[in-house]
One Martini backbone bead per residue (centre of mass of N, CA, C, O) as a GRO file, in nm:
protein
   91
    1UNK     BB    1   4.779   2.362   6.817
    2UNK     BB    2   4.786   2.249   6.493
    3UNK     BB    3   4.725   2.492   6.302
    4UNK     BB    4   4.976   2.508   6.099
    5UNK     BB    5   4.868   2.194   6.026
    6UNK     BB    6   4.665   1.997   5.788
    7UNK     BB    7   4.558   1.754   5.970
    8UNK     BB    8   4.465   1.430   5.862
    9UNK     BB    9   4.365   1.090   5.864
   10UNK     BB   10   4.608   0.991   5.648
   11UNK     BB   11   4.836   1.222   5.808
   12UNK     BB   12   4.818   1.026   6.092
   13UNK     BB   13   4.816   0.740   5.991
   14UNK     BB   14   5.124   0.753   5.866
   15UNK     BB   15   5.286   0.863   6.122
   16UNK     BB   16   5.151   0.596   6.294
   17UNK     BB   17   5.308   0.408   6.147
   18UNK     BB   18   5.588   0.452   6.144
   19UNK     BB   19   5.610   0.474   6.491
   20UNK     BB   20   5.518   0.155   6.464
   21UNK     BB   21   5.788   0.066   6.287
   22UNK     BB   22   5.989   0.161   6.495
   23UNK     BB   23   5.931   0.031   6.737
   24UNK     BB   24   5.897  -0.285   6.643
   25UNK     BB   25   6.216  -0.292   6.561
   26UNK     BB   26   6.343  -0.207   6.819
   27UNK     BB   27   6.252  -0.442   6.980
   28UNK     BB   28   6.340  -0.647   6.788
   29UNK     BB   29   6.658  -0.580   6.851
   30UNK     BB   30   6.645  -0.698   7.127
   31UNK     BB   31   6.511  -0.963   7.126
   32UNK     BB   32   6.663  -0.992   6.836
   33UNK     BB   33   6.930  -0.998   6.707
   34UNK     BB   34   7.131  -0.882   6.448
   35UNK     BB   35   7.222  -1.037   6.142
   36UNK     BB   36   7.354  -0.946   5.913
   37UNK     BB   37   7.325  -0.921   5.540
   38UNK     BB   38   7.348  -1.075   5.216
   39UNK     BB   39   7.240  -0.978   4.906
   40UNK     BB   40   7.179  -0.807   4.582
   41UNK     BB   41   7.378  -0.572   4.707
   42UNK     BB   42   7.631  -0.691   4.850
   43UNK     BB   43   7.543  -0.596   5.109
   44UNK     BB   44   7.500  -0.499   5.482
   45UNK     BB   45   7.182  -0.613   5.620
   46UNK     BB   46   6.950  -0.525   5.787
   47UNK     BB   47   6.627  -0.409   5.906
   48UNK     BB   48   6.662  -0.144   5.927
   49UNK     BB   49   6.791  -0.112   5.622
   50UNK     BB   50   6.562  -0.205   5.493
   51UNK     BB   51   6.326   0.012   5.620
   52UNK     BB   52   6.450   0.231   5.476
   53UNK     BB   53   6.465   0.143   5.179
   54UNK     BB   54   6.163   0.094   5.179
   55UNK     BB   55   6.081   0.408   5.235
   56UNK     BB   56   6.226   0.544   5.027
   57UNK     BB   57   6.107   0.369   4.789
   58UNK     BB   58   5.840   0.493   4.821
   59UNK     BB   59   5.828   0.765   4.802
   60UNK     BB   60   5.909   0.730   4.506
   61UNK     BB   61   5.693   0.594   4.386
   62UNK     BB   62   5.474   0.820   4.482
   63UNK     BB   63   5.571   1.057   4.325
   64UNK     BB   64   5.557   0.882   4.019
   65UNK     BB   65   5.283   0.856   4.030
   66UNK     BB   66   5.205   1.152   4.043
   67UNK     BB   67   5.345   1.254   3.808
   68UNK     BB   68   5.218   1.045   3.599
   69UNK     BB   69   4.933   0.977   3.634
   70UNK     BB   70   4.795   0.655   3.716
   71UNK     BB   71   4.596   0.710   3.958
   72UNK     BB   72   4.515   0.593   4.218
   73UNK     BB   73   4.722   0.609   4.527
   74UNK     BB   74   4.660   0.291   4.619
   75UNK     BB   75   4.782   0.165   4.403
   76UNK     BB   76   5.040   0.227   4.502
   77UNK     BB   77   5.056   0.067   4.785
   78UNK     BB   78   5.098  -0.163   4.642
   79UNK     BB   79   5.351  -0.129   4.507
   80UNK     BB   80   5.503  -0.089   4.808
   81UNK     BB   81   5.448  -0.393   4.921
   82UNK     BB   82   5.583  -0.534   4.708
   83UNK     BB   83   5.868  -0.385   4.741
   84UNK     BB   84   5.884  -0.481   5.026
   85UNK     BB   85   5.911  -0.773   5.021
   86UNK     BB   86   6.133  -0.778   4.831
   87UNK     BB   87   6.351  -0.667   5.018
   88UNK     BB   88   6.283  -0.850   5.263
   89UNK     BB   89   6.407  -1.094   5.096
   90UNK     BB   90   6.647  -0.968   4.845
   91UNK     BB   91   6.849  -0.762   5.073
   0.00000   0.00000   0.00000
C-alpha cells in the first residue's frame, strides 16, 4: 500500500514527530488561548509561529549541514535543538 515512497524508520519518525507537535499545539491552543508577543523580531508572533519559524529554520539548518559535508546528521539535530529553543525564547 505504500510502496510508492520508501518509508524507513527514521522517515516514519520524522513525520510522526510533526504530526505530534501540531496535535500538541493545537491542544495548547484551544487549553490556553495564545497571546502575540513582540521577540527580537519585532513582530508579533505567537506557539504556532515561533513552531514554524523553529520547523522551516532546521530544515535549513539539516539541508546546509548535509551540502557542506559537516559530519553525522544527529549532530545536525543538535543544533536544531539549540536552534528551537533559541526561537522560543527570544523570538
Amino acid at each position: 500500500m505504500l510502496d510508492w515512497m520508501a518509508w524507513t524508520w527514521p522517515t516514519a519518525v520524522f513525520f510522526l514527530i510533526i504530526a505530534v507537535l501540531l496535535i500538541t499545539f493545537t491542544a495548547l491552543a484551544i487549553k490556553f488561548p495564545e497571546v502575540p508577543r513582540k521577540g527580537i523580531l519585532r513582530i508579533e508572533t505567537t506557539r504556532g509561529d515561533r513552531l514554524f519559524i523553529t520547523l522551516l529554520g532546521s530544515a535549513f539548518i539539516n539541508l546546509l549541514w548535509l551540502a557542506a559535508g559537516l559530519g553525522p546528521q544527529p549532530y545536525a539535530l543538535i543544533l536544531c535543538l539549540v536552534y528551537a529553543a533559541a526561537v522560543f525564547r527570544w523570538v
